[in-house]
PDB file of C-alpha atoms in Angstrom:
ATOM      1  CA  MET W1046      -0.304   0.154   0.090  1.00  0.00           C
ATOM      2  CA  ALA W1047       1.658   3.688  -1.003  1.00  0.00           C
ATOM      3  CA  VAL W1048       1.347   6.192   1.866  1.00  0.00           C
ATOM      4  CA  LEU W1049       3.350   9.464   1.157  1.00  0.00           C
ATOM      5  CA  THR W1050       5.838   8.137   3.334  1.00  0.00           C
ATOM      6  CA  THR W1051       7.068   5.277   1.271  1.00  0.00           C
ATOM      7  CA  ARG W1052       6.862   7.859  -1.507  1.00  0.00           C
ATOM      8  CA  VAL W1053       9.438  10.013  -0.765  1.00  0.00           C
ATOM      9  CA  LYS W1054      11.649   7.127   0.700  1.00  0.00           C
ATOM     10  CA  ALA W1055      11.640   6.330  -3.195  1.00  0.00           C
ATOM     11  CA  TYR W1056      12.214   9.633  -4.335  1.00  0.00           C
ATOM     12  CA  VAL W1057      15.370  10.322  -2.171  1.00  0.00           C
ATOM     13  CA  ASP W1058      16.305   6.782  -3.217  1.00  0.00           C
ATOM     14  CA  LEU W1059      16.148   7.530  -7.282  1.00  0.00           C
ATOM     15  CA  HIS W1060      19.571   9.400  -6.044  1.00  0.00           C
ATOM     16  CA  THR W1061      18.760  12.630  -8.582  1.00  0.00           C
ATOM     17  CA  PRO W1062      18.589  15.927  -7.898  1.00  0.00           C
ATOM     18  CA  ARG W1063      15.027  15.399  -8.991  1.00  0.00           C
ATOM     19  CA  GLY W1064      14.104  12.864  -6.681  1.00  0.00           C
ATOM     20  CA  PHE W1065      15.348  14.661  -3.953  1.00  0.00           C
ATOM     21  CA  ARG W1066      12.968  17.641  -5.568  1.00  0.00           C
ATOM     22  CA  GLN W1067      10.174  15.415  -5.506  1.00  0.00           C
ATOM     23  CA  ALA W1068      10.524  13.918  -1.876  1.00  0.00           C
ATOM     24  CA  THR W1069      11.075  17.795  -0.115  1.00  0.00           C
ATOM     25  CA  LEU W1070       8.166  18.727  -2.233  1.00  0.00           C
ATOM     26  CA  LEU W1071       6.210  15.911  -0.430  1.00  0.00           C
ATOM     27  CA  CYS W1072       7.527  16.395   2.963  1.00  0.00           C
ATOM     28  CA  THR W1073       6.195  19.833   2.537  1.00  0.00           C
ATOM     29  CA  VAL W1074       2.948  18.078   2.097  1.00  0.00           C
ATOM     30  CA  LEU W1075       3.604  15.670   4.753  1.00  0.00           C
ATOM     31  CA  MET W1076       4.194  18.462   7.332  1.00  0.00           C
ATOM     32  CA  ALA W1077       1.387  20.866   5.829  1.00  0.00           C
ATOM     33  CA  THR W1078      -1.400  17.855   6.313  1.00  0.00           C
ATOM     34  CA  SER W1079       0.008  17.468   9.866  1.00  0.00           C
ATOM     35  CA  ALA W1080      -0.494  20.432  11.196  1.00  0.00           C
ATOM     36  CA  LEU W1081      -4.574  20.466   9.534  1.00  0.00           C
ATOM     37  CA  PHE W1082      -5.306  18.653  12.980  1.00  0.00           C
ATOM     38  CA  PRO W1083      -4.027  20.459  16.192  1.00  0.00           C
ATOM     39  CA  LEU W1084      -5.732  23.408  13.844  1.00  0.00           C
ATOM     40  CA  ALA W1085      -8.910  21.290  13.576  1.00  0.00           C
ATOM     41  CA  GLY W1086      -8.907  20.308  17.026  1.00  0.00           C
ATOM     42  CA  ALA W1087      -8.160  23.933  18.414  1.00  0.00           C
ATOM     43  CA  LEU W1088     -11.336  24.624  16.872  1.00  0.00           C
ATOM     44  CA  GLY W1089     -13.564  22.269  18.668  1.00  0.00           C
ATOM     45  CA  ARG W1090     -15.872  23.737  21.128  1.00  0.00           C
ATOM     46  CA  ARG W1091     -14.624  22.933  24.588  1.00  0.00           C
ATOM     47  CA  ARG W1092     -17.186  21.767  27.120  1.00  0.00           C
ATOM     48  CA  PRO W1093     -16.597  22.364  30.674  1.00  0.00           C
ATOM     49  CA  GLY W1094     -16.269  18.102  32.389  1.00  0.00           C
ATOM     50  CA  ALA W1095     -15.685  16.894  29.838  1.00  0.00           C
ATOM     51  CA  SER W1096     -11.610  16.538  29.810  1.00  0.00           C
ATOM     52  CA  ALA W1097     -10.137  13.771  32.491  1.00  0.00           C
ATOM     53  CA  ARG W1098      -9.093  15.157  36.346  1.00  0.00           C
ATOM     54  CA  THR W1099      -5.693  15.877  36.383  1.00  0.00           C
ATOM     55  CA  GLN W1100      -3.302  17.465  38.861  1.00  0.00           C
ATOM     56  CA  ARG W1101      -1.011  20.412  37.972  1.00  0.00           C
ATOM     57  CA  ALA W1102       2.236  21.183  39.264  1.00  0.00           C
ATOM     58  CA  ALA W1103       1.928  24.930  40.897  1.00  0.00           C
ATOM     59  CA  LEU W1104       2.919  27.495  38.041  1.00  0.00           C
ATOM     60  CA  GLU W1105       6.123  29.192  39.618  1.00  0.00           C
ATOM     61  CA  PRO W1106       6.647  32.822  38.440  1.00  0.00           C
ATOM     62  CA  LEU W1107       9.491  33.427  36.096  1.00  0.00           C
ATOM     63  CA  GLY W1108       9.295  37.193  37.332  1.00  0.00           C
ATOM     64  CA  ARG W1109      12.559  39.398  35.554  1.00  0.00           C
ATOM     65  CA  TRP W1110      13.371  35.831  33.904  1.00  0.00           C
ATOM     66  CA  ARG W1111       9.947  36.044  31.516  1.00  0.00           C
ATOM     67  CA  PRO W1112      11.006  37.943  28.978  1.00  0.00           C
ATOM     68  CA  LEU W1113      14.264  35.907  28.306  1.00  0.00           C
ATOM     69  CA  ALA W1114      11.982  32.849  28.926  1.00  0.00           C
ATOM     70  CA  ALA W1115       9.347  34.025  26.206  1.00  0.00           C
ATOM     71  CA  TRP W1116      12.586  34.650  23.687  1.00  0.00           C
ATOM     72  CA  THR W1117      14.423  31.831  24.615  1.00  0.00           C
ATOM     73  CA  VAL W1118      11.262  29.370  23.540  1.00  0.00           C
ATOM     74  CA  ALA W1119      10.425  31.804  20.255  1.00  0.00           C
ATOM     75  CA  VAL W1120      14.080  31.138  19.226  1.00  0.00           C
ATOM     76  CA  THR W1121      13.885  28.204  19.741  1.00  0.00           C
ATOM     77  CA  PHE W1122      10.171  27.335  18.293  1.00  0.00           C
ATOM     78  CA  PHE W1123      11.852  29.573  14.774  1.00  0.00           C
ATOM     79  CA  THR W1124      15.256  28.122  14.434  1.00  0.00           C
ATOM     80  CA  LEU W1125      14.430  24.074  14.709  1.00  0.00           C
ATOM     81  CA  VAL W1126      10.022  24.439  12.677  1.00  0.00           C
ATOM     82  CA  VAL W1127       9.635  27.648  11.006  1.00  0.00           C
ATOM     83  CA  VAL W1128      13.001  27.503   9.079  1.00  0.00           C
ATOM     84  CA  PRO W1129      13.415  23.936   8.535  1.00  0.00           C
ATOM     85  CA  MET W1130       9.808  23.964   6.852  1.00  0.00           C
ATOM     86  CA  ALA W1131      10.936  26.930   5.196  1.00  0.00           C
ATOM     87  CA  ALA W1132      13.471  25.331   3.515  1.00  0.00           C
ATOM     88  CA  LEU W1133      11.390  22.488   2.857  1.00  0.00           C
ATOM     89  CA  LEU W1134       8.904  24.405   0.778  1.00  0.00           C
ATOM     90  CA  LEU W1135      11.327  26.474  -0.642  1.00  0.00           C
ATOM     91  CA  ALA W1136      13.729  23.773  -2.012  1.00  0.00           C
ATOM     92  CA  SER W1137       9.911  22.194  -3.540  1.00  0.00           C
ATOM     93  CA  VAL W1138       9.342  25.228  -5.701  1.00  0.00           C
ATOM     94  CA  LEU W1139      12.854  26.151  -6.752  1.00  0.00           C
ATOM     95  CA  GLY W1140      13.773  24.879 -10.724  1.00  0.00           C
ATOM     96  CA  ASN W1141      17.620  23.991  -9.643  1.00  0.00           C
ATOM     97  CA  VAL W1142      18.221  23.861  -5.937  1.00  0.00           C
ATOM     98  CA  GLY W1143      22.221  25.126  -6.951  1.00  0.00           C
ATOM     99  CA  HIS W1144      21.726  28.316  -8.692  1.00  0.00           C
ATOM    100  CA  GLY W1145      19.915  29.559  -6.005  1.00  0.00           C
ATOM    101  CA  VAL W1146      16.900  31.613  -4.961  1.00  0.00           C
ATOM    102  CA  THR W1147      16.049  34.153  -8.309  1.00  0.00           C
ATOM    103  CA  TRP W1148      12.727  34.931  -9.565  1.00  0.00           C
ATOM    104  CA  SER W1149      13.287  32.514 -12.325  1.00  0.00           C
ATOM    105  CA  ASN W1150      14.422  29.883 -10.852  1.00  0.00           C
ATOM    106  CA  ILE W1151      11.004  30.023  -8.761  1.00  0.00           C
ATOM    107  CA  THR W1152       8.688  27.302 -10.236  1.00  0.00           C
ATOM    108  CA  LEU W1153       5.402  24.490  -9.518  1.00  0.00           C
ATOM    109  CA  THR W1154       6.602  22.472 -12.439  1.00  0.00           C
ATOM    110  CA  HIS W1155       7.342  20.506  -9.651  1.00  0.00           C
ATOM    111  CA  TRP W1156       4.345  20.665  -7.394  1.00  0.00           C
ATOM    112  CA  ARG W1157       2.577  19.927 -10.839  1.00  0.00           C
ATOM    113  CA  LEU W1158       4.174  16.700 -11.821  1.00  0.00           C
ATOM    114  CA  VAL W1159       3.847  15.028  -8.281  1.00  0.00           C
ATOM    115  CA  LEU W1160       0.436  15.879  -7.251  1.00  0.00           C
ATOM    116  CA  GLY W1161      -0.876  15.078 -11.480  1.00  0.00           C
ATOM    117  CA  ARG W1162       0.875  10.916 -10.658  1.00  0.00           C
ATOM    118  CA  PRO W1163      -1.913   8.583  -9.804  1.00  0.00           C
ATOM    119  CA  ASP W1164       0.389   7.007  -7.561  1.00  0.00           C
ATOM    120  CA  VAL W1165       0.631  10.416  -5.176  1.00  0.00           C
ATOM    121  CA  ARG W1166      -2.629  10.968  -5.440  1.00  0.00           C
ATOM    122  CA  LEU W1167      -3.390   7.688  -3.840  1.00  0.00           C
ATOM    123  CA  ALA W1168      -0.365   7.921  -1.428  1.00  0.00           C
ATOM    124  CA  LEU W1169      -1.856  10.556  -0.286  1.00  0.00           C
ATOM    125  CA  ALA W1170      -5.240   9.263  -0.213  1.00  0.00           C
ATOM    126  CA  ASN W1171      -4.155   6.214   1.812  1.00  0.00           C
ATOM    127  CA  SER W1172      -2.291   8.105   4.229  1.00  0.00           C
ATOM    128  CA  SER W1173      -4.278  10.766   5.143  1.00  0.00           C
ATOM    129  CA  PHE W1174      -7.250   7.135   5.467  1.00  0.00           C
ATOM    130  CA  LEU W1175      -4.359   5.409   7.617  1.00  0.00           C
ATOM    131  CA  ALA W1176      -4.133   8.261   9.638  1.00  0.00           C
ATOM    132  CA  ALA W1177      -7.811   9.023  10.602  1.00  0.00           C
ATOM    133  CA  GLY W1178      -7.825   5.489  11.212  1.00  0.00           C
ATOM    134  CA  ALA W1179      -5.371   5.541  13.396  1.00  0.00           C
ATOM    135  CA  ALA W1180      -6.310   8.394  14.966  1.00  0.00           C
ATOM    136  CA  THR W1181      -9.217   7.003  16.005  1.00  0.00           C
ATOM    137  CA  LEU W1182      -8.331   3.400  17.092  1.00  0.00           C
ATOM    138  CA  ALA W1183      -5.986   5.380  19.698  1.00  0.00           C
ATOM    139  CA  LEU W1184      -8.902   7.124  21.035  1.00  0.00           C
ATOM    140  CA  ALA W1185     -10.422   4.175  21.444  1.00  0.00           C
ATOM    141  CA  VAL W1186      -8.060   2.286  23.608  1.00  0.00           C
ATOM    142  CA  GLY W1187      -7.168   5.224  25.352  1.00  0.00           C
ATOM    143  CA  GLY W1188      -9.971   6.060  25.964  1.00  0.00           C
ATOM    144  CA  LEU W1189     -10.186   2.592  27.266  1.00  0.00           C
ATOM    145  CA  LEU W1190      -7.143   2.172  29.175  1.00  0.00           C
ATOM    146  CA  ALA W1191      -7.898   5.415  30.860  1.00  0.00           C
ATOM    147  CA  TYR W1192     -11.493   3.571  31.963  1.00  0.00           C
ATOM    148  CA  VAL W1193     -10.065   0.748  32.847  1.00  0.00           C
ATOM    149  CA  GLN W1194      -7.292   2.555  35.009  1.00  0.00           C
ATOM    150  CA  VAL W1195      -9.832   4.805  36.992  1.00  0.00           C
ATOM    151  CA  ARG W1196     -12.217   2.158  37.433  1.00  0.00           C
ATOM    152  CA  ALA W1197     -10.957  -0.986  37.347  1.00  0.00           C
ATOM    153  CA  THR W1198     -10.907  -2.534  41.213  1.00  0.00           C
ATOM    154  CA  SER W1199      -7.695  -5.485  40.708  1.00  0.00           C
ATOM    155  CA  ARG W1200      -4.073  -4.723  42.043  1.00  0.00           C
ATOM    156  CA  TRP W1201      -3.055  -5.686  37.804  1.00  0.00           C
ATOM    157  CA  ARG W1202      -4.860  -2.085  37.179  1.00  0.00           C
ATOM    158  CA  TRP W1203      -1.174  -0.927  36.177  1.00  0.00           C
ATOM    159  CA  VAL W1204      -0.271  -3.207  33.435  1.00  0.00           C
ATOM    160  CA  PRO W1205      -2.502  -1.351  31.163  1.00  0.00           C
ATOM    161  CA  GLY W1206      -0.667   1.778  31.473  1.00  0.00           C
ATOM    162  CA  ALA W1207       2.738   0.485  31.780  1.00  0.00           C
ATOM    163  CA  LEU W1208       2.033  -1.633  28.574  1.00  0.00           C
ATOM    164  CA  ALA W1209       0.450   1.786  27.049  1.00  0.00           C
ATOM    165  CA  SER W1210       4.110   3.626  27.778  1.00  0.00           C
ATOM    166  CA  ILE W1211       5.941   1.692  25.843  1.00  0.00           C
ATOM    167  CA  PRO W1212       6.422   3.169  22.638  1.00  0.00           C
ATOM    168  CA  TYR W1213       7.445   6.445  24.433  1.00  0.00           C
ATOM    169  CA  ALA W1214      10.107   4.731  26.002  1.00  0.00           C
ATOM    170  CA  THR W1215      11.090   2.820  22.632  1.00  0.00           C
ATOM    171  CA  PRO W1216      13.703   5.530  20.609  1.00  0.00           C
ATOM    172  CA  GLY W1217      11.710   7.150  17.746  1.00  0.00           C
ATOM    173  CA  THR W1218      14.103   6.222  14.909  1.00  0.00           C
ATOM    174  CA  VAL W1219      14.019   2.158  16.772  1.00  0.00           C
ATOM    175  CA  LEU W1220       9.976   2.538  15.684  1.00  0.00           C
ATOM    176  CA  ALA W1221      10.473   4.454  11.961  1.00  0.00           C
ATOM    177  CA  ILE W1222      12.634   1.374  10.727  1.00  0.00           C
ATOM    178  CA  GLY W1223      10.253  -1.488  12.587  1.00  0.00           C
ATOM    179  CA  MET W1224       7.381   0.198  10.816  1.00  0.00           C
ATOM    180  CA  ILE W1225       9.367   0.494   7.517  1.00  0.00           C
ATOM    181  CA  LEU W1226      10.559  -3.162   7.637  1.00  0.00           C
ATOM    182  CA  ALA W1227       6.790  -4.218   8.983  1.00  0.00           C
ATOM    183  CA  PHE W1228       4.713  -2.234   6.183  1.00  0.00           C
ATOM    184  CA  SER W1229       7.072  -1.802   3.603  1.00  0.00           C
ATOM    185  CA  GLY W1230       6.095  -5.633   2.229  1.00  0.00           C
ATOM    186  CA  ALA W1231      10.144  -6.335   1.877  1.00  0.00           C
ATOM    187  CA  TRP W1232      10.176  -8.450   5.215  1.00  0.00           C
ATOM    188  CA  GLY W1233       6.505  -7.907   6.775  1.00  0.00           C
ATOM    189  CA  PRO W1234       3.697 -11.187   5.621  1.00  0.00           C
TER     190      PRO W1234
END
């Protein structure tokens, strides 16, 4: 099954400038679509009493350090999120990355080429379907685990929560490689 991440890998595996440009374009599409989900969640209404009751740590006033802390967070966010996203977006519209950023080098040809391909459209549809399914499944399993954790009276009620925390303790690279091997068809069933 083709999804966007496997298309990115396929384009990178071409080892050509054209393949690299197409891969960066798809990375931009991935980041843009992933940014829509938090935005959609933020637009939803919140009802009083619909959230879990958790204890929050007491906030410590920063006093005179507040502007420095805010500036540090803003610079870090800009450096680690905005600059890489802008670089990917810019690389996806350049005709030739090595010729620099000039108006004559900016083109949407790569976008038309990549988004015009049926395999990429299928990968985009599959990625969207799998993302929605995974989010729904995660919500259902998480809700069930939370219910068991709060309502169960067994001394083993901590086990589901501990099992659910295993992915957080596993390095992301290990999970990514495992997912690629499991779902690429090369190693899986």
